[in-house]
Short mmCIF file of C-alpha atoms and ligand atoms in Angstrom, two decimals:
data_model
loop_
_atom_site.label_atom_id
_atom_site.label_comp_id
_atom_site.label_asym_id
_atom_site.label_seq_id
_atom_site.Cartn_x
_atom_site.Cartn_y
_atom_site.Cartn_z
CA MET N 418 168.45 96.81 60.61
CA SER N 419 167.67 94.89 63.77
CA LYS N 420 170.34 92.57 65.13
CA LEU N 421 167.60 90.46 66.68
CA PRO N 422 164.73 90.62 64.17
CA ASN N 423 162.89 87.67 65.70
CA VAL N 424 162.97 88.91 69.25
CA VAL N 425 159.71 90.47 70.37
CA ALA N 426 158.54 91.46 73.88
CA SER N 427 159.12 88.36 75.98
CA VAL N 428 156.18 86.37 77.21
CA PHE N 429 157.44 87.06 80.76
CA SER N 430 156.95 90.79 80.44
CA THR N 431 153.70 90.32 78.51
CA MET N 432 152.24 88.08 81.23
CA SER N 433 153.45 90.32 84.04
CA GLN N 434 151.96 93.35 82.30
CA LEU N 435 148.68 91.52 81.78
CA ALA N 436 148.76 90.41 85.44
CA SER N 437 149.14 93.99 86.61
CA GLU N 438 146.54 95.31 84.15
CA TYR N 439 143.94 92.78 85.35
CA LYS N 440 145.16 92.76 88.97
CA ALA N 441 145.80 89.04 88.72
CA ILE N 442 147.93 87.07 91.17
CA ASN N 443 151.28 86.87 89.45
CA LEU N 444 152.71 83.34 89.45
CA SER N 445 154.33 83.96 86.08
CA GLN N 446 157.74 85.61 86.37
CA GLY N 447 160.24 83.87 88.64
CA PHE N 448 160.74 86.21 91.54
CA PRO N 449 159.81 86.01 95.22
CA ASP N 450 157.14 88.25 96.74
CA PHE N 451 158.28 87.71 100.35
CA SER N 452 160.72 89.83 102.30
CA VAL N 453 164.45 89.36 102.23
CA ASP N 454 166.35 87.94 105.22
CA LYS N 455 166.49 90.72 107.85
CA ARG N 456 170.18 89.98 108.42
CA LEU N 457 170.93 90.88 104.81
CA ILE N 458 168.99 94.15 105.15
CA GLU N 459 170.88 95.02 108.35
CA ILE N 460 174.24 94.16 106.82
CA THR N 461 173.43 96.28 103.77
CA GLU N 462 172.37 99.25 105.90
CA ASN N 463 175.68 99.08 107.75
CA VAL N 464 177.66 98.64 104.53
CA LEU N 465 176.09 101.81 103.14
CA GLN N 466 177.74 103.84 105.91
CA GLU N 467 181.20 102.65 104.90
CA SER N 468 183.44 103.79 102.12
CA VAL N 469 182.19 101.28 99.57
CA HIS N 470 180.94 103.62 96.90
CA GLN N 471 183.68 103.49 94.29
CA TYR N 472 184.67 100.98 91.62
CA MET N 473 185.47 97.47 92.80
CA PRO N 474 188.28 95.37 91.33
CA MET N 475 187.27 94.20 87.86
CA ALA N 476 186.79 90.51 88.71
CA GLY N 477 185.05 91.18 92.01
CA TYR N 478 185.47 92.30 95.61
CA GLU N 479 188.31 90.20 96.98
CA PRO N 480 186.49 88.97 100.16
CA LEU N 481 183.51 87.99 98.00
CA LEU N 482 185.76 86.00 95.65
CA GLN N 483 187.22 84.32 98.76
CA GLN N 484 183.74 83.50 100.05
CA ILE N 485 182.77 82.02 96.67
CA ALA N 486 185.89 79.85 96.71
CA THR N 487 185.11 78.68 100.26
CA LEU N 488 181.50 77.94 99.29
CA THR N 489 182.55 75.98 96.22
CA LYS N 490 184.96 73.90 98.31
CA LYS N 491 182.29 73.26 100.96
CA GLN N 492 179.45 72.45 98.58
CA TYR N 493 181.29 70.66 95.79
CA ASN N 494 184.72 69.91 97.19
CA ARG N 495 186.27 71.86 94.33
CA ILE N 496 189.27 74.07 94.89
CA VAL N 497 188.98 77.17 92.71
CA GLN N 498 191.72 79.71 92.27
CA VAL N 499 190.42 83.00 93.64
CA SER N 500 192.39 85.29 91.35
CA THR N 501 192.05 83.40 88.09
CA GLU N 502 188.90 81.26 88.08
CA ILE N 503 186.04 83.36 89.54
CA LEU N 504 184.23 86.35 88.08
CA VAL N 505 181.44 88.30 89.80
CA THR N 506 178.80 89.28 87.24
CA ALA N 507 175.73 91.51 87.08
CA GLY N 508 173.47 88.48 87.47
CA ALA N 509 173.68 85.18 85.68
CA THR N 510 172.32 86.79 82.53
CA GLN N 511 175.45 88.92 82.14
CA GLY N 512 177.62 85.91 82.99
CA ILE N 513 176.03 83.96 80.15
CA TYR N 514 176.15 86.84 77.67
CA THR N 515 179.76 87.71 78.47
CA THR N 516 180.84 84.09 78.19
CA LEU N 517 179.25 83.74 74.77
CA GLN N 518 180.69 87.04 73.54
CA ALA N 519 184.14 85.97 74.68
CA LEU N 520 184.19 82.39 73.48
CA LEU N 521 182.12 82.25 70.28
CA SER N 522 183.32 83.15 66.81
CA THR N 523 181.11 83.87 63.84
CA GLY N 524 179.37 80.72 62.64
CA ASP N 525 180.07 78.65 65.76
CA GLU N 526 177.20 76.36 66.65
CA VAL N 527 175.85 76.12 70.17
CA ILE N 528 173.56 73.31 71.25
CA VAL N 529 170.63 74.39 73.38
CA LEU N 530 168.16 71.88 74.82
CA ASP N 531 164.53 73.01 74.55
CA PRO N 532 162.63 74.01 76.57
CA SER N 533 165.27 76.54 77.49
CA TYR N 534 165.73 79.84 79.29
CA ASP N 535 165.00 82.68 76.91
CA SER N 536 168.31 84.56 77.09
CA TYR N 537 170.42 81.80 75.54
CA GLU N 538 169.53 82.12 71.86
CA PRO N 539 169.61 85.96 71.56
CA SER N 540 172.96 85.97 73.39
CA ILE N 541 174.31 83.36 70.98
CA ILE N 542 173.09 85.35 67.97
CA MET N 543 174.60 88.59 69.31
CA SER N 544 177.90 86.73 69.60
CA GLY N 545 177.80 85.63 65.95
CA GLY N 546 176.92 82.07 66.84
CA ILE N 547 174.13 79.80 65.66
CA ALA N 548 171.79 78.19 68.17
CA ILE N 549 170.99 74.57 67.41
CA ARG N 550 167.90 73.98 69.50
CA ILE N 551 167.09 70.38 70.27
CA PRO N 552 163.74 69.62 71.92
CA ILE N 553 164.01 67.13 74.76
CA ASN N 554 161.60 64.18 75.01
CA ASN N 555 157.95 64.69 75.97
CA ASP N 556 158.64 63.17 79.38
CA TYR N 557 161.37 65.78 79.86
CA THR N 558 164.26 63.35 79.60
CA VAL N 559 167.11 64.12 77.19
CA ASN N 560 167.85 61.90 74.21
CA TRP N 561 171.65 62.14 74.32
CA THR N 562 171.99 60.20 71.06
CA VAL N 563 170.21 63.08 69.31
CA VAL N 564 172.53 65.55 71.05
CA ASP N 565 175.55 63.49 69.97
CA GLN N 566 174.27 63.42 66.38
CA ALA N 567 173.88 67.20 66.39
CA CYS N 568 177.55 67.69 67.32
CA SER N 569 180.15 68.31 64.66
CA PHE N 570 183.40 70.22 64.11
CA LYS N 571 181.22 73.35 63.92
CA THR N 572 179.93 72.91 67.47
CA ARG N 573 181.68 75.20 69.94
CA MET N 574 179.50 74.77 72.99
CA ILE N 575 176.67 72.90 74.66
CA ILE N 576 174.48 74.79 77.13
CA ILE N 577 172.79 72.90 79.93
CA ASN N 578 170.61 74.18 82.74
CA ASN N 579 170.48 72.03 85.86
CA PRO N 580 168.20 72.26 87.91
CA HIS N 581 166.07 73.14 84.95
CA ASN N 582 163.79 76.07 84.28
CA PRO N 583 160.94 75.55 83.35
CA THR N 584 160.61 71.78 83.80
CA GLY N 585 161.88 71.58 87.40
CA ARG N 586 163.86 68.45 86.50
CA ILE N 587 167.44 67.64 87.45
CA PHE N 588 169.91 65.52 85.51
CA THR N 589 170.56 61.96 86.64
CA GLN N 590 174.00 60.41 86.98
CA ALA N 591 173.34 58.68 83.63
CA ASP N 592 172.60 62.05 82.00
CA ILE N 593 175.86 63.53 83.20
CA GLU N 594 177.79 60.46 82.09
CA ALA N 595 176.20 60.60 78.64
CA LEU N 596 177.20 64.26 78.41
CA GLU N 597 180.74 63.40 79.49
CA LYS N 598 180.97 60.81 76.74
CA ILE N 599 179.91 63.34 74.10
CA LEU N 600 182.41 65.90 75.36
CA GLU N 601 185.13 63.29 75.37
CA LYS N 602 184.31 62.42 71.77
CA TYR N 603 184.38 66.11 70.75
CA PRO N 604 187.24 67.60 72.79
CA ASN N 605 186.84 71.09 71.32
CA ILE N 606 183.31 71.55 72.58
CA LEU N 607 182.90 73.69 75.70
CA LEU N 608 180.16 73.32 78.27
CA LEU N 609 178.18 76.20 79.71
CA SER N 610 176.40 74.89 82.79
CA ASP N 611 173.70 77.22 84.08
CA GLU N 612 173.22 76.17 87.71
CA VAL N 613 171.39 79.22 89.04
CA TYR N 614 168.93 77.00 90.97
CA GLU N 615 171.74 74.94 92.54
CA TYR N 616 170.45 75.45 96.10
CA ILE N 617 166.81 74.78 95.26
CA THR N 618 166.63 70.99 94.98
CA PHE N 619 164.31 68.67 96.84
CA GLU N 620 164.41 64.87 97.10
CA GLN N 621 167.98 64.81 95.86
CA LYS N 622 170.71 67.33 95.12
CA HIS N 623 171.67 68.16 91.56
CA ILE N 624 175.03 66.95 90.26
CA SER N 625 177.09 70.10 89.80
CA ILE N 626 179.61 70.24 87.00
CA ASN N 627 181.93 71.54 89.76
CA THR N 628 182.15 67.92 90.92
CA ARG N 629 183.04 66.42 87.51
CA GLU N 630 186.77 66.08 87.11
CA LYS N 631 186.47 65.30 83.41
CA LEU N 632 184.47 68.42 82.65
CA ILE N 633 185.97 71.16 84.81
CA ALA N 634 188.70 72.09 82.32
CA LYS N 635 186.15 72.84 79.59
CA SER N 636 183.26 74.23 81.61
CA ILE N 637 181.89 77.62 82.54
CA ILE N 638 179.56 77.29 85.52
CA ILE N 639 176.99 80.02 86.15
CA SER N 640 175.50 80.91 89.56
CA SER N 641 173.12 83.62 90.77
CA PHE N 642 172.86 85.18 94.22
CA GLY N 643 169.54 86.57 93.02
CA LYS N 644 168.06 83.06 93.02
CA SER N 645 169.84 81.75 96.11
CA PHE N 646 169.11 84.72 98.41
CA HIS N 647 165.70 85.86 97.03
CA ILE N 648 167.25 89.09 95.72
CA THR N 649 166.65 88.85 91.98
CA GLY N 650 166.59 92.66 91.70
CA TRP N 651 170.16 92.97 92.97
CA LYS N 652 171.41 91.31 89.80
CA VAL N 653 174.55 89.76 91.25
CA GLY N 654 175.88 86.38 90.24
CA TYR N 655 179.17 84.79 89.38
CA LEU N 656 180.82 82.33 87.09
CA ILE N 657 183.60 79.84 87.53
CA ALA N 658 185.81 78.87 84.59
CA PRO N 659 189.35 77.57 84.07
CA LYS N 660 192.03 80.23 83.76
CA ASN N 661 192.52 79.98 79.99
CA LEU N 662 188.81 80.59 79.32
CA MET N 663 188.51 83.15 82.10
CA ILE N 664 191.23 85.32 80.54
CA GLU N 665 189.01 85.74 77.48
CA ILE N 666 185.81 86.16 79.51
CA LYS N 667 187.40 88.90 81.64
CA LYS N 668 188.49 90.77 78.50
CA VAL N 669 184.83 91.16 77.53
CA HIS N 670 183.64 91.75 81.09
CA GLN N 671 185.97 94.69 81.62
CA PHE N 672 184.53 96.57 78.67
CA MET N 673 180.95 95.55 79.23
CA VAL N 674 180.52 96.09 82.96
CA PHE N 675 184.03 96.65 84.31
CA SER N 676 182.96 95.91 87.87
CA VAL N 677 179.72 94.94 89.53
CA ASN N 678 177.84 97.13 92.04
CA SER N 679 180.09 97.67 95.06
CA ILE N 680 177.47 97.81 97.82
CA SER N 681 175.89 94.50 96.80
CA GLN N 682 179.25 92.77 96.59
CA VAL N 683 180.33 93.85 100.07
CA ALA N 684 176.92 93.05 101.58
CA ILE N 685 176.75 89.60 99.98
CA SER N 686 180.30 88.76 101.06
CA ARG N 687 179.36 89.53 104.70
CA TYR N 688 176.02 87.74 104.40
CA LEU N 689 177.82 84.62 103.18
CA GLU N 690 179.59 84.54 106.56
CA VAL N 691 176.28 84.10 108.42
CA VAL N 692 173.79 82.51 106.05
CA THR N 693 173.08 78.76 105.99
CA LEU N 694 172.61 77.77 102.37
CA GLU N 695 171.24 74.42 103.46
CA ASP N 696 168.09 76.21 104.68
CA ILE N 697 167.07 77.28 101.17
CA ALA N 698 165.97 73.88 99.85
CA PRO N 699 163.67 72.94 102.79
CA PHE N 700 162.20 76.46 102.67
CA TYR N 701 161.17 76.00 99.03
CA GLN N 702 160.23 72.35 99.49
CA LYS N 703 157.63 73.47 102.04
CA LYS N 704 156.28 75.96 99.52
CA ARG N 705 156.15 73.34 96.78
CA GLU N 706 154.25 70.97 99.07
CA TYR N 707 151.91 73.68 100.29
CA PHE N 708 151.03 74.72 96.74
CA ASN N 709 150.75 71.15 95.45
CA ASN N 710 148.48 70.12 98.33
CA LEU N 711 146.24 73.08 97.68
CA LEU N 712 145.97 72.04 94.04
CA SER N 713 145.38 68.36 94.76
CA THR N 714 141.63 68.71 94.23
CA SER N 715 142.03 70.79 91.06
CA ARG N 716 141.83 69.50 87.50
CA PHE N 717 145.44 70.49 86.86
CA LYS N 718 147.86 67.59 86.61
CA LEU N 719 151.12 68.51 88.30
CA LEU N 720 154.36 67.22 86.81
CA PRO N 721 157.29 66.18 89.05
CA CYS N 722 159.30 69.13 90.37
CA GLU N 723 162.75 68.04 91.57
CA GLY N 724 164.29 71.48 91.80
CA THR N 725 163.80 75.23 91.05
CA TYR N 726 160.78 77.16 92.27
CA PHE N 727 158.66 76.31 89.26
CA GLN N 728 155.77 73.89 89.09
CA VAL N 729 154.68 72.70 85.66
CA ALA N 730 151.01 71.75 85.32
CA SER N 731 148.96 70.23 82.53
CA TYR N 732 145.59 71.88 81.95
CA ALA N 733 144.53 69.33 79.31
CA ALA N 734 141.54 68.29 81.47
CA ILE N 735 140.33 71.88 81.68
CA SER N 736 140.71 73.37 78.24
CA GLU N 737 141.72 72.75 74.65
CA LYS N 738 143.05 76.27 74.19
CA SER N 739 146.68 76.77 73.16
CA ASP N 740 148.90 77.33 76.19
CA VAL N 741 149.34 81.03 75.31
CA ASP N 742 145.58 81.56 75.01
CA PHE N 743 145.01 79.54 78.17
CA CYS N 744 147.43 81.76 80.13
CA LYS N 745 145.78 84.92 78.82
CA TRP N 746 142.34 83.53 79.69
CA LEU N 747 143.55 82.44 83.13
CA THR N 748 144.91 85.92 83.82
CA ILE N 749 142.04 87.96 82.42
CA GLU N 750 139.07 85.80 83.43
CA HIS N 751 140.32 84.04 86.55
CA GLY N 752 142.95 86.34 88.00
CA VAL N 753 146.03 84.09 88.01
CA ALA N 754 149.03 84.66 85.75
CA ALA N 755 151.30 81.80 84.64
CA ILE N 756 153.76 81.21 81.80
CA PRO N 757 152.92 79.05 78.76
CA ASN N 758 155.64 76.41 78.35
CA SER N 759 155.69 76.85 74.56
CA ALA N 760 157.57 80.12 75.22
CA PHE N 761 160.65 78.06 76.05
CA TYR N 762 160.76 76.28 72.67
CA ALA N 763 162.19 77.51 69.38
CA ASN N 764 159.31 75.84 67.57
CA GLY N 765 156.65 76.97 70.06
CA LYS N 766 155.79 73.36 70.93
CA ASP N 767 152.44 73.37 72.75
CA GLN N 768 151.86 70.48 75.16
CA LYS N 769 149.04 72.11 77.14
CA LEU N 770 151.52 72.83 79.92
CA ILE N 771 151.98 75.98 81.96
CA ARG N 772 154.50 77.04 84.59
CA PHE N 773 153.61 78.41 88.00
CA CYS N 774 156.24 80.10 90.19
CA PHE N 775 155.79 79.09 93.83
CA ALA N 776 158.42 81.48 95.24
CA LYS N 777 155.55 83.36 96.83
CA ARG N 778 154.09 83.98 100.28
CA ASP N 779 151.68 81.29 101.48
CA ILE N 780 148.88 83.83 101.38
CA THR N 781 149.59 84.47 97.68
CA LEU N 782 149.73 80.75 96.90
CA ALA N 783 146.50 80.11 98.80
CA ALA N 784 144.66 82.92 97.01
CA ALA N 785 145.88 81.64 93.63
CA ALA N 786 145.00 78.03 94.46
CA GLU N 787 141.47 79.01 95.47
CA LYS N 788 140.95 80.37 91.97
CA LEU N 789 142.70 77.46 90.27
CA ILE N 790 140.69 74.72 92.00
CA SER N 791 137.47 76.34 90.80
CA LEU N 792 138.37 75.67 87.14
C1 PLP Y 1264 167.81 79.27 83.99
C2 PLP Y 1264 168.09 80.68 84.33
N1 PLP Y 1264 169.30 81.19 84.07
C3 PLP Y 1264 169.61 82.47 84.35
C4 PLP Y 1264 168.68 83.30 84.92
C5 PLP Y 1264 169.04 84.74 85.17
O1 PLP Y 1264 169.51 84.96 86.45
P1 PLP Y 1264 169.90 86.44 86.93
O2 PLP Y 1264 168.65 87.08 87.41
O3 PLP Y 1264 170.91 86.23 88.00
O4 PLP Y 1264 170.46 87.15 85.76
C6 PLP Y 1264 167.39 82.83 85.19
C7 PLP Y 1264 166.36 83.73 85.76
O5 PLP Y 1264 165.18 83.50 85.67
C8 PLP Y 1264 167.10 81.48 84.90
O6 PLP Y 1264 165.89 80.97 85.14
#
């Protein structure tokens, strides 16, 4: 019997496969097609020559944990305890899965706001929990009254993702305050805050849960070096959680992964000494503007993108097809792959919206735009 009977091949792999089959430009899956910072390559080459090839400490390479603590202090003015509050994970995905395995009991409910990243629900189910998926409003704002009404003594956790994939939106101060009120009202509910796009924000920065005094004691905050340093294939991330929760999370981590890839951890810790994280946002902002300008004469209507490297577009003026059929048609007939937004909803809600990833070289974006403006 399948533990995940409703899980089929994800739309991300389907679209990528279709893109490669039809040699389409792949703006579907969220990964960069440009080269990695040369400094990181050089550092890694040097690291390879050292004696770094054996198991690392379970929670992470000590200098990397130190760097993460320094970064968290610098970015969010939060002091984290290196030995008890940080865990290096094999990407954010493992951080999320491990957290849920450690902290959920059978029958616990977890609130997930749709559209949502596709790993949340299967990870909840595998942990014995029940995902309560609440669609956000059509304008991509959250109705916190509905979230409040969905909470009960059965609710163990709320998952948020800020900046948000796929909508590209970030929470306002009012959103965070509304969330704080709910968590005050239900003191047993934990918060899992997926902030993997924390360094990719544009007109304004996102409000990290690291900065919220009221929430820190009940929050697990997820980060990904894959997203921040354009190295999604390295699969290295980390999570920050208070000691009491981290004790449980580490118990699962040690039997699931034990310790994350040694070479990557050493290389990233050294890279953190030289990299300027502030450069990431303007780099992607330029890409967003480049892509959006190219599409300005198209019939796509672009929705606001405040963060992440995803641009949501309405194709309502072009076609009446469902978003899945539209994406297939776009890939097969016009050579550009994108992701249908319905894939991020439990109920497959189709709003004639698709998601483009603009973490691509300008030449890739230009070639895709040329095809898109002809529609
Ligand atoms: C919202 C969100 N969370 C987590 C992840 C996974 O990150 P990682 O590659 O570090 O596992 C992704 C990747 O697309 C994502 O979009």
